[in-house]
Structures are given as C-alpha cells and as structure tokens.
Short mmCIF file of C-alpha atoms and ligand atoms in Angstrom, two decimals:
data_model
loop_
_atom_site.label_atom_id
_atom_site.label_comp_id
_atom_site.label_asym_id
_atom_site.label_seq_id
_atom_site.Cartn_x
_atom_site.Cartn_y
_atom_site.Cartn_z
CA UNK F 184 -6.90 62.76 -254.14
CA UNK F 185 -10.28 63.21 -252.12
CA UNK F 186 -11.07 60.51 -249.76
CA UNK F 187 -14.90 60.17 -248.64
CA UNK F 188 -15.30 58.76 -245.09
CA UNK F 189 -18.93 57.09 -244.37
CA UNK F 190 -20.42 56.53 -241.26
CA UNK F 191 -23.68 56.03 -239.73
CA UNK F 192 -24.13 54.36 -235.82
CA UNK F 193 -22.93 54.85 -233.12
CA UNK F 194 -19.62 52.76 -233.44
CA UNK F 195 -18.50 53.80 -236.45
CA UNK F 196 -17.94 57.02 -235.12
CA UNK F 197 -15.79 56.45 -232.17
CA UNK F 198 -13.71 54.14 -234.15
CA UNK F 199 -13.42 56.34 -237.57
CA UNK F 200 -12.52 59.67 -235.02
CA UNK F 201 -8.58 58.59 -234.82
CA UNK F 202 -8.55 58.36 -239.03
CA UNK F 203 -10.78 61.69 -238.69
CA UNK F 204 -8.63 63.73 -236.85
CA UNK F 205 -5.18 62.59 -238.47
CA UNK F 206 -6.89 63.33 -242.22
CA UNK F 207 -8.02 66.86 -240.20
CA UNK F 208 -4.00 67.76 -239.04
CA UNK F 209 -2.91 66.72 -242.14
CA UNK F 210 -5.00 69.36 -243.83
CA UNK F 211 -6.27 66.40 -246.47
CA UNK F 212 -8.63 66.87 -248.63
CA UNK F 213 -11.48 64.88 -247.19
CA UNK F 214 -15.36 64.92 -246.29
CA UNK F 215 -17.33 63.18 -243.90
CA UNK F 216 -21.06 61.40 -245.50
CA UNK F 217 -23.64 60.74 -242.61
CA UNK F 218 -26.01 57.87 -243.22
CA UNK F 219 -28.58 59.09 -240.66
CA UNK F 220 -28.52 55.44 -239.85
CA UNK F 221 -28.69 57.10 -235.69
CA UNK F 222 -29.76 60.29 -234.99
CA UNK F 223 -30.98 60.62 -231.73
CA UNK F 224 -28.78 63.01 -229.79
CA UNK F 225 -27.09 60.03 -227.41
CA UNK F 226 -26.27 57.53 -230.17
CA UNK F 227 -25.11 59.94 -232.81
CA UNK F 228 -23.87 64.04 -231.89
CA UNK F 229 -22.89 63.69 -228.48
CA UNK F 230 -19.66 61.53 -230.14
CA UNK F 231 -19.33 64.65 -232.41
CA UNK F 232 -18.92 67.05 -229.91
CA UNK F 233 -17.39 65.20 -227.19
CA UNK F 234 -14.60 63.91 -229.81
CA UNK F 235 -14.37 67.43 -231.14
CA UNK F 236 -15.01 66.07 -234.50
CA UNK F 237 -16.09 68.54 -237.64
CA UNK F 238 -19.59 68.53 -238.82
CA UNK F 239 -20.13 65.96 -241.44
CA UNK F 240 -20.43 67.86 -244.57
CA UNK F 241 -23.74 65.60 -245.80
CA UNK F 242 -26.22 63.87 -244.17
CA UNK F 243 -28.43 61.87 -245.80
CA UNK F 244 -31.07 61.08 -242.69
CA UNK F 245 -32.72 58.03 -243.42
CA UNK F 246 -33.40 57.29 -240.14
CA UNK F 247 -35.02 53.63 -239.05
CA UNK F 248 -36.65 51.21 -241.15
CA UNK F 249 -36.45 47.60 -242.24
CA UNK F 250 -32.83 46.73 -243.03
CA UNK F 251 -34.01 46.37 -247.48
CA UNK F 252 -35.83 50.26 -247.18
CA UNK F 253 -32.79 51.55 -244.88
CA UNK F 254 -30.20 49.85 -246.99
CA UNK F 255 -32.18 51.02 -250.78
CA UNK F 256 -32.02 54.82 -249.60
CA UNK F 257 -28.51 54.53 -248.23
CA UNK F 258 -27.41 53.55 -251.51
CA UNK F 259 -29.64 56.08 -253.39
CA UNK F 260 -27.97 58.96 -250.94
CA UNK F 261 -24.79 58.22 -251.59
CA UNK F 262 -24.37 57.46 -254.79
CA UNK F 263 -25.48 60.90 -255.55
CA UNK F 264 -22.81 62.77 -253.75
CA UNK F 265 -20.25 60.45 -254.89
CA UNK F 266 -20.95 61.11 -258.14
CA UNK F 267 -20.81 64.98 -257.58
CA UNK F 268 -17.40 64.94 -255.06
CA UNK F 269 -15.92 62.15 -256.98
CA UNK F 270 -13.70 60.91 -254.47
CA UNK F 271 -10.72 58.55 -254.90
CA UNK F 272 -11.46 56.29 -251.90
CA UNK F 273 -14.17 55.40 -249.69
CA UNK F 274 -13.33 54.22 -246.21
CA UNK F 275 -16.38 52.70 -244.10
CA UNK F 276 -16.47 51.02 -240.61
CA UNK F 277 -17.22 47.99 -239.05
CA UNK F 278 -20.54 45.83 -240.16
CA UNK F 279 -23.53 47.89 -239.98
CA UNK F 280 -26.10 48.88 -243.18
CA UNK F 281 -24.42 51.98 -243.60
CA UNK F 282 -21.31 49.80 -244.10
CA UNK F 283 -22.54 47.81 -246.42
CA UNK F 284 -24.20 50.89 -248.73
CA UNK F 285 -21.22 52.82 -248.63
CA UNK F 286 -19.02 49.44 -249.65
CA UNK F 287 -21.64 48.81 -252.45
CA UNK F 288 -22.47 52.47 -253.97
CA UNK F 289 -19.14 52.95 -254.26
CA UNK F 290 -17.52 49.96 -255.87
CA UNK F 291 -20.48 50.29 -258.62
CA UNK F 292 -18.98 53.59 -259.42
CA UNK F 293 -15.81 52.44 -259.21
CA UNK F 294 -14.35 54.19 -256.45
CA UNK F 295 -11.96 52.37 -254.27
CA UNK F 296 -12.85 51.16 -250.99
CA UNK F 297 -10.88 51.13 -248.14
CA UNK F 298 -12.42 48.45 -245.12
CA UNK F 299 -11.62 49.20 -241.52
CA UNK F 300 -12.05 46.37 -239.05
CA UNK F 301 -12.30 43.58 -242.08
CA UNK F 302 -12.54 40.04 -241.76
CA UNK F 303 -14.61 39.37 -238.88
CA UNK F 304 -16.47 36.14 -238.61
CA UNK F 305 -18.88 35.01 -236.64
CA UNK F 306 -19.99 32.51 -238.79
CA UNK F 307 -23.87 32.96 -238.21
CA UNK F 308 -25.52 33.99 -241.50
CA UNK F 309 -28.66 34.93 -239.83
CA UNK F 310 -26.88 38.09 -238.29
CA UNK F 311 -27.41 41.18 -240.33
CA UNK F 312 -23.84 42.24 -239.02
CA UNK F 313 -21.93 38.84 -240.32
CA UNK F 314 -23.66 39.52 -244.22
CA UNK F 315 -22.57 43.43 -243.91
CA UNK F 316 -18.98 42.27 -243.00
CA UNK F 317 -18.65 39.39 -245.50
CA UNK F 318 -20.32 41.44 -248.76
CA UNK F 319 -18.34 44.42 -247.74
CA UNK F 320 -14.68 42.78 -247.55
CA UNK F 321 -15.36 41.41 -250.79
CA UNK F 322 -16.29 44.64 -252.42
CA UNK F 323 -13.16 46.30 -250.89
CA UNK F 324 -10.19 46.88 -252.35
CA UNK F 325 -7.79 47.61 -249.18
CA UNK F 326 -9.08 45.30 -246.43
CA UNK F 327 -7.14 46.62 -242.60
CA UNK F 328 -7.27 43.66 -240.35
CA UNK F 329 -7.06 44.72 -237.35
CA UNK F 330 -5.61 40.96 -236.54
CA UNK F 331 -3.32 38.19 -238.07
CA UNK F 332 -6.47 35.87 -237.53
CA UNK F 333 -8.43 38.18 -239.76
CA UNK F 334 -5.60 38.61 -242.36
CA UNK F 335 -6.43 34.61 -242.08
CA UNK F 336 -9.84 34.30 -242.97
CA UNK F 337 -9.53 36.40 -245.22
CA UNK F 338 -6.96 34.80 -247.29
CA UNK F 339 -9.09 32.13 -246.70
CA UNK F 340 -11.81 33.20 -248.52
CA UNK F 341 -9.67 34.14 -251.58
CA UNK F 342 -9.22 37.85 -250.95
CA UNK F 343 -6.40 38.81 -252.85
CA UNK F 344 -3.05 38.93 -249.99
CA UNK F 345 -1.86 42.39 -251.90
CA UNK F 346 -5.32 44.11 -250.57
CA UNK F 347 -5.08 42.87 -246.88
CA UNK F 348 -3.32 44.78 -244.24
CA UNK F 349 -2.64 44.45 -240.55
CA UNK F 350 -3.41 47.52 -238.72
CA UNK F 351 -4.53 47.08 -235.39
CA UNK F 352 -7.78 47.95 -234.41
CA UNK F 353 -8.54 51.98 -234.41
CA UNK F 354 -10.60 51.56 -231.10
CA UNK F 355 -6.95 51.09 -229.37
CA UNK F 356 -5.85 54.15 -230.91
CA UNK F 357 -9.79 55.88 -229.75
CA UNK F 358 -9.17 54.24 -226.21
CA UNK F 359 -5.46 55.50 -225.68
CA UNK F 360 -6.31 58.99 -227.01
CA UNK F 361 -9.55 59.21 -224.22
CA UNK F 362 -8.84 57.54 -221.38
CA UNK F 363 -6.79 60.25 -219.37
CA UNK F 364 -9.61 62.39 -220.04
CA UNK F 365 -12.17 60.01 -219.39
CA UNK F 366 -10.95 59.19 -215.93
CA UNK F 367 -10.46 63.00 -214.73
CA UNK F 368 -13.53 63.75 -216.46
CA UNK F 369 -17.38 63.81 -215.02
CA UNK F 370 -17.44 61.32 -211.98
CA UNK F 371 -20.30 58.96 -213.26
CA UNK F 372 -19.27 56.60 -210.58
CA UNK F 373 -20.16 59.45 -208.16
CA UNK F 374 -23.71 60.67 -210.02
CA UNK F 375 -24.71 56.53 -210.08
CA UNK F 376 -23.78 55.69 -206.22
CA UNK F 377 -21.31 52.89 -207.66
CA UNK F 378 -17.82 52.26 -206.43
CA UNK F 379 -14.82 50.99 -208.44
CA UNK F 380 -14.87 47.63 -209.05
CA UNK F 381 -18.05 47.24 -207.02
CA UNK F 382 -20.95 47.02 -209.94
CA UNK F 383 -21.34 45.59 -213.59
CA UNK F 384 -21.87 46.99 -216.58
CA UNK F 385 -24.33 45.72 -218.75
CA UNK F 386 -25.05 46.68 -222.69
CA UNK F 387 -27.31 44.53 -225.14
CA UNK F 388 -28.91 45.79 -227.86
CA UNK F 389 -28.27 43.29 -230.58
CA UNK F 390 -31.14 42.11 -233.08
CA UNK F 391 -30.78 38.29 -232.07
CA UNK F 392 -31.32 39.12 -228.45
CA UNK F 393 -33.45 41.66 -227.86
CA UNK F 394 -36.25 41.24 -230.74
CA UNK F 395 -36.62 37.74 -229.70
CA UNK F 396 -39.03 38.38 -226.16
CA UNK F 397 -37.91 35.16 -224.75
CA UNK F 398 -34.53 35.39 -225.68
CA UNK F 399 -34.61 38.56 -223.92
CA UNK F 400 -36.56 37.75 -220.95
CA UNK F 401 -34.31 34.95 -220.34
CA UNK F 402 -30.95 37.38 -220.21
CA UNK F 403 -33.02 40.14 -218.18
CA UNK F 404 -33.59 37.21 -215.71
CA UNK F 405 -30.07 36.15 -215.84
CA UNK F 406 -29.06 39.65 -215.39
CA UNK F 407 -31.40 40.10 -212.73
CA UNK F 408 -30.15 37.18 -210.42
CA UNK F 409 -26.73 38.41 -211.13
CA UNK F 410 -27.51 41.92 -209.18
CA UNK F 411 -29.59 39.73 -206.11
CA UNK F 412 -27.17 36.90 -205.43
CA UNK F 413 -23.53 38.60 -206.31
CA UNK F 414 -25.22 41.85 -204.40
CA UNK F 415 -23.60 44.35 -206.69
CA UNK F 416 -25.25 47.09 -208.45
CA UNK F 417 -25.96 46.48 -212.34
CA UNK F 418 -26.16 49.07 -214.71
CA UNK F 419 -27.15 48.93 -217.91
CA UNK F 420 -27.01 52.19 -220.53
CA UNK F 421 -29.92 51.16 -222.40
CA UNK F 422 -29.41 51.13 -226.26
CA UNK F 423 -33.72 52.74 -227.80
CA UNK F 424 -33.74 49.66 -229.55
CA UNK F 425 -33.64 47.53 -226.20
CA UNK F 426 -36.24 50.41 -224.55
CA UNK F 427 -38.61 49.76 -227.53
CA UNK F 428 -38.65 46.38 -227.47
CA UNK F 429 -38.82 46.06 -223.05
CA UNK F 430 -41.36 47.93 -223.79
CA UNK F 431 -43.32 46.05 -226.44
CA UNK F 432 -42.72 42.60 -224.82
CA UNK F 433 -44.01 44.03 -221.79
CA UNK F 434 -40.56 42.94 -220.13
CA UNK F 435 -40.16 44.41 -216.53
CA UNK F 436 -36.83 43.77 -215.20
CA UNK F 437 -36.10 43.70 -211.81
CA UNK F 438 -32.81 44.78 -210.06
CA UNK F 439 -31.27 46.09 -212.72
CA UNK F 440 -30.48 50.22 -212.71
CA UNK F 441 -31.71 51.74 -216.33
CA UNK F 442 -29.86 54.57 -217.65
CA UNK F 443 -29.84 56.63 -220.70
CA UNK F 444 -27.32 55.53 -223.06
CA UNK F 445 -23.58 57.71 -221.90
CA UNK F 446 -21.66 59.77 -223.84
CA UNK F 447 -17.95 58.01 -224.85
CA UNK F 448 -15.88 59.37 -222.30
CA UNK F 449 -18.58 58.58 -219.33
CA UNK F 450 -19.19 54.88 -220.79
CA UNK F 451 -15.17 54.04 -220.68
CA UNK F 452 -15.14 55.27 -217.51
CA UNK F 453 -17.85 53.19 -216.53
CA UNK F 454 -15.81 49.83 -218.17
CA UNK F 455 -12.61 50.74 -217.13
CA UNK F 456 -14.08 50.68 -213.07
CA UNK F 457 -16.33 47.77 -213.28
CA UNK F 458 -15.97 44.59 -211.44
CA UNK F 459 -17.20 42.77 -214.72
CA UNK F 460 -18.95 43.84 -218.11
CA UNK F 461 -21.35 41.59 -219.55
CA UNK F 462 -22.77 42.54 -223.21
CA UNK F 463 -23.11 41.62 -227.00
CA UNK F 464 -21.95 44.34 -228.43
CA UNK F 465 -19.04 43.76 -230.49
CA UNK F 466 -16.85 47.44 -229.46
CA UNK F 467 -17.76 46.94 -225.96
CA UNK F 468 -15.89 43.21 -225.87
CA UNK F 469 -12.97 44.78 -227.39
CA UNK F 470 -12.46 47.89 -225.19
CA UNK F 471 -13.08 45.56 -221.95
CA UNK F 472 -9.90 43.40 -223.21
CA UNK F 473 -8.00 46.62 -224.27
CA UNK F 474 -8.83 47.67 -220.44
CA UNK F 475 -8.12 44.62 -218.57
CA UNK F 476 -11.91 44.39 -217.09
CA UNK F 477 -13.02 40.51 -217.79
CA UNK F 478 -16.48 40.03 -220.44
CA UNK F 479 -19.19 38.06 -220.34
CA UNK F 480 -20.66 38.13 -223.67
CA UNK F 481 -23.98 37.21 -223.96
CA UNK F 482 -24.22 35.63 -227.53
CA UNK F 483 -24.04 32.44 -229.23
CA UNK F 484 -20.57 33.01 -230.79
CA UNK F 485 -18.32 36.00 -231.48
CA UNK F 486 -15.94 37.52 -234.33
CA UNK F 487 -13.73 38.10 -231.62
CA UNK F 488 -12.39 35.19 -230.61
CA UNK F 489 -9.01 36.68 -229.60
CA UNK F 490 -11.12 37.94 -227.04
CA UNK F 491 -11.65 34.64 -225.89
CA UNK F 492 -7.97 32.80 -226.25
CA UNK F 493 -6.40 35.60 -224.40
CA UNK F 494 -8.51 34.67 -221.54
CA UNK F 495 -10.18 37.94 -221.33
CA UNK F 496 -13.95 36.83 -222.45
CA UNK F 497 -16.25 33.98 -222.26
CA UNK F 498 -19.29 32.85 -224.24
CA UNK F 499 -22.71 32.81 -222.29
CA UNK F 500 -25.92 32.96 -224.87
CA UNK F 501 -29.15 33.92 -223.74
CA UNK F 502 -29.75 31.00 -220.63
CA UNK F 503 -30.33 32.87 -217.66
CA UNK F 504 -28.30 30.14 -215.37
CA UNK F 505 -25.78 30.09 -217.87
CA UNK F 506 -25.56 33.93 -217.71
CA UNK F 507 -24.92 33.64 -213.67
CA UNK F 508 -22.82 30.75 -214.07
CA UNK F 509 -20.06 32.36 -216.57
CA UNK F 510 -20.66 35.75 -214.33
CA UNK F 511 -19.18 33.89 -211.58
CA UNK F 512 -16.38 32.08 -213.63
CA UNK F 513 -15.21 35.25 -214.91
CA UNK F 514 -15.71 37.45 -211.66
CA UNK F 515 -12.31 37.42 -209.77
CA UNK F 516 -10.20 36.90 -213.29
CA UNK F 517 -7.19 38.17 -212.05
CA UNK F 518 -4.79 37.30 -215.02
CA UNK F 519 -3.71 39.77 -217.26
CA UNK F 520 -3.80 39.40 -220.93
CA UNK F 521 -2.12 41.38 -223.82
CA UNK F 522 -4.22 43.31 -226.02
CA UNK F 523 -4.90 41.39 -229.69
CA UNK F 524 -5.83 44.65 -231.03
CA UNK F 525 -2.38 46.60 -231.51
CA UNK F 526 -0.68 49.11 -230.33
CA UNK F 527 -2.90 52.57 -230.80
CA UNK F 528 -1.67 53.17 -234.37
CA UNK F 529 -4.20 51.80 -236.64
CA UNK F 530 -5.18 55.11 -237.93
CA UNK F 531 -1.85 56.33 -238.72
CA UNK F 532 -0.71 53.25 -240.83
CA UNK F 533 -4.18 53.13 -242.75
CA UNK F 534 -3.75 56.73 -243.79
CA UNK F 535 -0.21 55.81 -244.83
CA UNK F 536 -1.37 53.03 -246.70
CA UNK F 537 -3.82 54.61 -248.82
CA UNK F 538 -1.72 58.10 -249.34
CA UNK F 539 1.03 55.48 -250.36
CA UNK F 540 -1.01 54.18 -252.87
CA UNK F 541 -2.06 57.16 -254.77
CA UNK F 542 -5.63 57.17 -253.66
CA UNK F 543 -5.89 59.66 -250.82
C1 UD1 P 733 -27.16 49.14 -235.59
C2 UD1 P 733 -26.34 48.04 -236.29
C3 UD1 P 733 -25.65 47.15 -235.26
C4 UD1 P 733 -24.81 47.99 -234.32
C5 UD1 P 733 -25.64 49.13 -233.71
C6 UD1 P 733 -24.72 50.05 -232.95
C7 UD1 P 733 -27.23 47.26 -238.44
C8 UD1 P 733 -27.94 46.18 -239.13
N1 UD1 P 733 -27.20 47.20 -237.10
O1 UD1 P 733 -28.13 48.51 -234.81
O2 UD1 P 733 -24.81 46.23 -235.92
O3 UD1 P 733 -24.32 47.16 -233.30
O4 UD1 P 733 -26.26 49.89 -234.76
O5 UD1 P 733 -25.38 50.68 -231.91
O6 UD1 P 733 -26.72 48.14 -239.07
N2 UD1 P 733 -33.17 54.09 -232.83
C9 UD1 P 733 -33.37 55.27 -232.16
N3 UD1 P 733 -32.49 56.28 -232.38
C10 UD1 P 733 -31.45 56.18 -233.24
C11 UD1 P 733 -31.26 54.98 -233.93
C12 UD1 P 733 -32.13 53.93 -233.70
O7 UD1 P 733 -34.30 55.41 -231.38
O8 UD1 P 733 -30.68 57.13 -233.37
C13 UD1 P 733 -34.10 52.96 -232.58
C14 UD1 P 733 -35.25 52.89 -233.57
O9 UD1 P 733 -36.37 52.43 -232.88
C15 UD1 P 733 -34.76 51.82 -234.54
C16 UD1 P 733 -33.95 50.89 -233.64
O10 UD1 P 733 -33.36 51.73 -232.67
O11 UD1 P 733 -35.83 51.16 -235.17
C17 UD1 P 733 -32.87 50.11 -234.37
O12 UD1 P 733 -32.01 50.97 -235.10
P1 UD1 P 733 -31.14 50.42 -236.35
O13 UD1 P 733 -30.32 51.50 -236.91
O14 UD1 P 733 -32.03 49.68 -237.28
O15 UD1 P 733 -30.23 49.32 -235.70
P2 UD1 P 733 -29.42 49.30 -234.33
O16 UD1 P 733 -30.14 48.37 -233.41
O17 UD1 P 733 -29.12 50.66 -233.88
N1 UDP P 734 -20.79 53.16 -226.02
C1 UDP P 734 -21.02 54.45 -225.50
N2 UDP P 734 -22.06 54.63 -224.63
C2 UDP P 734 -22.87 53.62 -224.23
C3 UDP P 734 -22.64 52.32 -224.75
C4 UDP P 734 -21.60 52.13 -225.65
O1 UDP P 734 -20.30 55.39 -225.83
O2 UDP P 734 -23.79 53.86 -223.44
C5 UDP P 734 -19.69 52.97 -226.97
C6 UDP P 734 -18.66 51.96 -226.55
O3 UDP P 734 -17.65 52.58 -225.79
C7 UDP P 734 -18.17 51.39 -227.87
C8 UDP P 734 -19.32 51.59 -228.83
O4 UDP P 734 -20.25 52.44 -228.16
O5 UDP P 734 -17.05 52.14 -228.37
C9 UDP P 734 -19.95 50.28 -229.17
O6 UDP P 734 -21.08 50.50 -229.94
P1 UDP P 734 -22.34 49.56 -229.95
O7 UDP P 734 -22.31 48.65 -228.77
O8 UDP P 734 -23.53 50.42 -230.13
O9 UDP P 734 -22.16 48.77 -231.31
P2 UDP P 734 -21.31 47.47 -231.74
O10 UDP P 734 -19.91 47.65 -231.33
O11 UDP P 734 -21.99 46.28 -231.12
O12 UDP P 734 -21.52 47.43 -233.22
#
C-alpha cells in the first residue's frame, strides 16, 4: 500500500525526516509531494541536504500568496497527483496551509489521512495555524498525539478514541538523531563571537506578531533592552517574513545581531548553548524543553502548555517590559524538567500503526 507524505515549510520537514528515513530503510513504497509553500534555499533545501533526505518526487511550487490563493492551488496540485499515484494514506505535519490542503484534497478523494502532531490548541481562532490544526484533525482518520493532553482535547471534541494515538512528538526522535552531530559540527558559536550560555537566541516570525508594526516594534524594543541591560549578545536568525515586514514598517532595531536564517544542525546548536531562547515559534518551544534551555515565548497563549507546567516556558506577549520582565524570571532557571514529548520513537510507532492497519 503506497503512502503519500506532504510537506511544505520549513517545520514540516525536520519533523517528517524521522518517518522519512524509516519508510526509506524499510524499502516502502512511498513518495514525498512538495507544496512549494517555502522555497528559498534556507527555509526549504538546506533541510534536504543536511538531513540527507531524497528529492521529493513532485513539487507543486506555489510559492507565497494570500492564505485563500495559496491554499486553492495547494488543493488543485495535489489532488491531481493523488488521483494518478493513488495512495492508501496521506500523512501531513503540523498546522500550516500545506497541512490543511493535503488533509482536505485527500479526504475528498477518500484517501486516508494520517495527522502528525494532532490536537494542538491554542484556542485563538484568529491564528491561521489554530484553524489548519482544528479542520485537519477532523478530516483525519489516524490522529498521533504526541501528548496525553492532546489525546484529551481531542476526545473532547468528539474525535472518535479508535483514531487517536499517543506517539510522542517526532521532533524528539529529529533532536536525538542530530544532536551529536550538531555539537561536533560547524562551530557557529565560534563564526558569531558568542560563548556558551553567554547570549540568547531569538526567533519570531509569526503572522500575529510581526504583520502587526506595533506589535512588532514593541517586542523589537523588548528585545532590544534585553541585549543593553542583561549585556549579553542577542541573536536572532531572521525568518524573510520578519525581514519583509522590518523592512516595510520601517522598524530599525537596535542591539540585536541579524543573521540569515541557519541550517538545522547550526540552529540546535545555537539552542542547545544559549543562556535563554525567547520566540513564538511553536518547534522552537519544544526543542528548548527537549534541551533543557528555559523559553520565553513571546505570544498571547500557546498549544504547548506542557511546555509551561513542566516549568520549562513562560508566557510574555508582545509588551516590551513584559518581555524583559519574564527574560529575567526565566534567566537562571536551574530546575530540570522531563521532556512531555516522548522518548525519540514517534516515527517508529506511527509507521507501525499505519502498516498495522493495512494502509501503508
Ligand atoms: C508558515 C506557516 C507558519 C509556520 C511557518 C514556518 C501558514 C499559514 N503559516 O508561515 O505556521 O510557523 O511557515 O516557518 O502556513 N517567504 C520567503 N521564502 C520562502 C517562504 C516565504 O521569502 O521560502 C516569505 C514571503 O515573503 C512570504 C512570507 O515569507 O510572503 C510568508 O510565507 P508563508 O508561507 O505565507 O508563511 P510563513 O510566514 O512562512
Ligand atoms: N529552525 C532552523 N533554523 C532557524 C530557525 C529555526 O532550522 O534559523 C528550525 C527549528 O530547529 C525548528 C523549526 O525550524 O525545528 C521550527 O520552525 P519554524 O519556527 O519556522 O515554524 P513553527 O514551528 O513555528 O511552525
């Protein structure tokens, strides 16, 4: 039984390349559909060839747009090679629009679709991410929570219990597999000037934040007073979302070192040596809990609120003071948490799962 995997950003790669490379050593039969959804050579091939993962065998390239024209010629793309490979399963990623077209072209057809990372809340409708997540669990017929909380909502929200499984989160399984390599690999530390445990790391690219030019000239400021009056280097890989829109706001910030987003291996080094990470993105909170490196996030709320109980993560929004304040709180957080996320084997029980089934 052929098993389509769909990805688009970013993200979805790092976290599908465990499922990737077991479905590769177990000679399945299996092909990999590119959205297009990222394309420029930092967001999107660099994870390809630094993962050693094969060349998808289709990419549909529909590159940037509003989230109705990006979604319509997702859907349009893949439907067509879906009906020509006719594969038994689909299995998409995480809460982007490529997500949410591969979730939706495919249950139309009536292929079955297999959701990794499912039932996430964050409870806030007016995040593209949070309607992705929520249409796409309820289009899917195997949901892998990577949590017992998310087994929870989900249950919650009527989801059948014989589709939802536990997994564990694959980004365990991506950090475990590339964190030797990432520490004896290029010394980033070295080409920045920063010492372990003597800088932050900063990422924020998120819609709510960054399109919003007070929103984000509030956390640049925040950010900014961090670097002056905790007198530690921050650097912040900057997603060409957040470049376009510094840049259109006319948003200067000050203190703050600007980098070209890193490759995978260079950006866990980065979070596994930094005093403190502070971002919205949603991988980047996970991997700094999986690492033991305290988060600030800088949103409103979070879908990962084990984040948060274990101790490893605090809410901070978009005031600058705020920002500092939590900075500060979480700073010297010496405690050590366990991981919510599993134990590195996600991948390997959602391939058993579905090959158990019939369907791949
Ligand atoms: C998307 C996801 C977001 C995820 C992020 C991962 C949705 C709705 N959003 O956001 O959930 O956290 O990916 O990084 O799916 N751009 C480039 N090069 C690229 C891709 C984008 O320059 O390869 C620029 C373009 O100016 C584009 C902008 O970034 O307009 C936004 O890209 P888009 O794919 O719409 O959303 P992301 O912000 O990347
Ligand atoms: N990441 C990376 N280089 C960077 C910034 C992030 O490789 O410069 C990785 C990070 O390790 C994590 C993933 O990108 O695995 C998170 O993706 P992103 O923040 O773009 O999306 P989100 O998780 O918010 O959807």
């Amino acid at each position: 039984m052929k098993i389509a995997i769909i990805l688009g950003t970013r993200p979805e790669i790092i976290k599908m390349a465990p499922l990737i490379n077991i479905y590769r050593q177990n000679r399945a039969d299996f092909f990999l559909l590119h959205t297009g959804q990222h394309y420029s050579y930092q967001l999107d091939k660099v994870f390809f060839d630094q993962l050693k993962l094969p060349r998808p065998e289709y990419n549909i390239d529909v590159g940037s747009s509003s989230h109705a024209e990006q979604t319509g010629k997702m859907l349009i793309g893949i439907e067509k090679i879906l009906l020509k490979e006719k594969p038994a399963t689909v299995l998409v990623e995480g809460d982007t629009n490529s997500v949410l077209a591969g979730a939706l072209a495919a249950a139309k057809l009536g292929v079955k679709v297999g959701h990794v990372e499912a039932g996430l809340r964050s409870y806030d409708r007016t995040m593209p991410e949070e309607l992705n997540r929520v249409l796409t669990d309820h289009l899917s017929d195997y949901l892998f929570a990577p949590t017992p909380k998310a087994r929870q909502i989900l249950l919650g929200e009527g989801i059948d219990e014989k589709k939802v499984f536990v997994t564990g989160n694959t980004i365990v399984d991506a950090v475990m597999q590339n964190l030797e390599l990432a520490k004896n690999g290029k010394d980033m530390m070295r080409e920045l000037k920063v010492k372990t445990g003597q800088y932050f790391l900063v990422t924020l690219h998120r819609q709510e934040n960054v399109d919003n030019a007070a929103r984000f000239g509030s956390i640049l400021e925040g950010l900014s007073k961090i670097a002056l009056q905790l007198k530690l280097p921050v650097i912040y890989p900057i997603h060409p979302r957040s470049r376009k829109k510094m840049s259109e706001f006319g948003l200067k910030p000050e203190n703050l070192t600007l980098i070209e987003p890193l490759d995978f291996l260079g950006f866990l080094q980065m979070e596994n040596n930094a005093r403190l990470i502070l971002t919205d993105s949603g991988g980047v909170q996970e991997e700094a809990c999986i690492l033991g490196v305290p988060c600030v996030t800088i949103r409103d709320n979070t879908e990962r609120p084990e984040t948060l109980e274990v101790g490893a993560n605090v809410l901070a929004g978009a005031s600058s003071e705020r920002i500092v304040e939590c900075a500060r709180l979480m700073l010297d957080k010496k405690d050590k948490w366990v991981n919510p996320f599993g134990d590195g084997k996600a991948a390997e029980r959602i391939v058993k799962i579905i090959t158990e089934a019939g369907n791949g």
